[in-house]
Amino acid sequence: MSDEKIGVFLCHCGGNISDNVDLDYVESELLKGDDVCVVRHHENLCSLEGKNIIKDQILREKLDKVVIAACSKITHGNTFQNYIQPLNPYLFEMPNIREQCSWVTENRDESTVKALSLINSSVESVKHNEPLKKIPTKVKNSVLVVGAGISGITVANSLAKQGMEVTLIEKRPAVGGAMIQVGKVFTPGKLSEDCAACLLNPVIDEMVRNEKITLLTNTVLESSTRNSGNFDVILRKKPDYINPEKCTSCGKCTEVCPTYAPDEWNEGLTDRKAIYKPFPQAVPSQYTLDDESCIRCGKCIDVCPTKAINLDAIDEIISLTVGSVVVATGHQRYDTAKRPEYGHPFYEDVLSQMQLARLMGVNGPTNGHLVVPSTGKVPRRVVMIQCVGSRDQMPDGHKYCSKVCCMIATKNANLIHSHYPDTEVIICYTDIRTPGEYEKYYKYVQENGVKYIRGRPGEVARVDDHMVVRLEDTLTKTKKEIHTDLVVLSAALEASEGTMEAAKVLGIPLTEDKFIKEKHPKMQPVSTDIEGIFVCGTAQGPKDITESIIQANTASTKISELVNGGLEVEPFIASVNVKKCVLCGKCIDNCRYQALSMHNQSIRVGPIACTGCGDCIVTCPQEAISILGQSDEKLEASIKGMLKNKNPGEQIIIAFLDDIGNVSANNMGINRVECPSSVRIINVPFINRVKYRHVKYALTHGADGVFLGEYPDNARHNEIRENVLVMKRHLKEDGINPDRLLIHGVFIPYFRGLASQFKEFDDELRLLNEA
Amino acid sequence: MKSSKKQEMSDNQGDDLAHRVLNDIKASSDLGLLRCVQCGLCTSMCPASKHSDYDAREIIKRVLDGDESIIQDEIIWNCFYCYTCQSVCPVGNSVCQVTQILRQMAIDEDVGKQKIESFISFADNYIKEGLGSIPREYHGQLKIDYGQHWENLQENLEEVREQLGLDSMYLLPEAKKSIDKTLDAIGFKKRVQEIKDVRNR
């Protein structure tokens, strides 16, 4: 390593650097040692002329490694990566002597000293650079979509059209999810209610016809293991008691079946047999058997003309390897029995909005006639209660607004109004939330005569032969008792059991509300913490059909990027030293990105999944893991170089900044905000890469203070802060004042704040040194 | 910059009515007073609101509006502490608690002392006997409410208790003495006197 030839190139940056840094002095100092064999200046190294100088020196002097002291890596890192060919593009370092030195230091002498220190740091650290290659990756061209509601079907169609192999699984016997059940959807632009099945069926047909999509109903995701970028999944399909190949849907079995169970399709308003077809238009169009209520009497077997029924059929276990997984497991509706004061399900005349939708559905229990369950007559009045289980901090309530109930109530109210003009409809609301153009529809329905009362009812009671809803109209301050035939509750949307199960199997985190947590709620709304697993639809949070479709298509696009993008990822990922590794598996368990897997007695790193965060380094008891191109030794070397030429009386702060902090520091320079020359920045990808050994090394080798600049919105924030407290304790034990270590939050726009933090820390350290 | 902002925010805290209520010793630590969105659920369930002009939601609205006149207002004496509002509030507020605090604020002024003055005979009884009992002046009404049976029981109470083998229901002298001392020490007697002073003014 010591006989490597290192060349240093100094950029004047047209005076931006050279006006404030004595580059001749820097050159003479650099050549004093025997680390550097060549130093060259140029007016603008980033120009083509600069390129020729660098290339010429590399070839002529047979340089092994290069240090280019110029601007920030963000500005010209890629440029110089190309300029140093034929060297491997990772064999150079780029100390930033413009934004983080000449532009932020008033005094030329101080600026010169600082520039030399930054360059020395790079010279030391470049010795540890190794030739690396960008890692080409391939993601398997097959996708598992969990859940066949509108989101799942949409994403499956989109992926299949892009040539991917899609396996679409659905827990229930028929596809379509909530949308197929609601009967009507409203179109705000046309101010109309349209048939949901008519909109959905073409989408379902497309899915059924597409040969690239394999649909598996009655199927759940059993397990999933990450295997170098792909997922090995195991699916469990319920037994095919009725052979779909033989069944002709004649319905004789249903006729003779003696067992009844509540009909899920009609939200329990009616019963169905144990052998049945979920609903007339069900896809796949086949009969199914509910083995929990079947009593195995065999009557259906006797009547089946095609001998399609086999009650001894067994589960099917299917294993596949897929490149990506989409969680589209949808929502379930809040169990209104948790709010007994509203009388559901004790009073049969209290319904949920979904039950009302079924009651109004042409394929529902009354063929679309709205009747009061207890009397069979058309209701004279219907009262709807909003926010049942939403916007509710009580136990078993949900704090969030369910986003769609105002529109659902408005739609159903208008449906009732248009079919039964003599029926009065009243909606009791807390706030009406009909964003965007939905407001137009709300106003239209209000004008149609649907009444909206602002007040949250406390209870529903039965008086004589009808219901009473008690509330206060909070706008007129009048207390009301509304007598009504029918009460309809707008139940909250909540994360479905299937969503929680899928999250558990796949190891993806949930939000506090139990929905799937997206990678970033604003910037990455369909990705999850695990690269390759995506979420869309109501599995991610309450939303309407339009939003679900948008999100489904977004998820499909993201997968397309992975598969078709010909990904090349930066090589800064974990690498495991097989000699040291004892296969304890701690790193695998601890990696929140599931980037590590055990493979034929060795640990494998998935390059797409690995972010290079270095958590595994901290957990490995054997110290067998390092991040390529970012070894502990390299980090120590950059500290060593930084402190190399420390003058007597000079104060030095080593500032480890993460990428956000580094950009913030660059902004300081761009805006010419003064920064103490004692501050020497080392950019690390993640703050937890800085170990106690580095802090201690710095403070025992001449640094007066160590500053850690961390962007607080990262997954390890609490642990990092905790770790700093531990480090401070260690410092105390080692007889070093713990106040010499400081951690502070960094944000890109708050570069002035960062500058004043540096200044403050610098002053404090001066006082400490005087004391 | 940050610290001055904090200063600014804390400057207008604590002196308006809502914050005085929140910081009161009687208020639960997580009282949702400031989270109230005036949904009216409390009023819909409140028996006092059903049978009088009292409006639970309105009480909170006036507190949040900083309407100091509510302390003088008769209306706050209509709540009878059933706590239904607290048990149903979706944001964890409790009108009941707020009303109690408002009453205490009223009691610190003359208006509230006049309000509770009618209960003073209970306090006198307590000071005298060391136990809670129904003062004599209420017996007439109880007779009307409960009928002859109740009157008979009162007249023959000692006898009935003797037959049942029960001890005297009155305290022993030393117990009475220590209760008396306690009532002195905690300022109960002083408080009773203050209320009587307002009556006699």
XYZ file of C-alpha atoms in Angstrom, chain A residues 342 391-394 430 454-459 470-474 477 479 481, chain B residues 35 37-41 43-45 49-50 52 54-55 57-58 87 89-91:
40
model
C -75.798 2.664 18.153
C -62.051 10.296 14.261
C -62.445 8.615 17.584
C -59.797 8.418 20.281
C -61.825 6.069 22.445
C -69.208 15.889 12.341
C -74.147 18.880 11.979
C -74.039 16.849 15.160
C -72.728 13.542 16.333
C -75.503 11.369 17.763
C -74.796 9.688 21.065
C -77.284 6.878 20.915
C -80.750 11.643 19.670
C -78.436 14.451 18.750
C -77.818 18.151 18.994
C -77.868 20.235 15.853
C -74.711 22.118 16.790
C -78.000 24.712 19.141
C -81.462 19.237 20.744
C -84.862 13.389 18.802
C -59.147 18.898 20.973
C -64.341 20.005 17.534
C -67.853 20.821 18.780
C -69.363 17.609 17.416
C -72.168 17.645 19.967
C -71.966 13.990 20.972
C -75.007 17.075 24.405
C -76.879 14.307 22.600
C -76.347 11.992 25.581
C -79.081 19.035 28.391
C -82.198 17.027 27.665
C -82.914 22.082 30.725
C -77.819 23.400 29.862
C -75.824 22.430 26.776
C -71.090 21.382 24.061
C -71.925 25.050 24.605
C -67.551 8.351 28.760
C -66.351 11.970 24.114
C -64.386 10.906 21.022
C -61.492 13.238 21.823
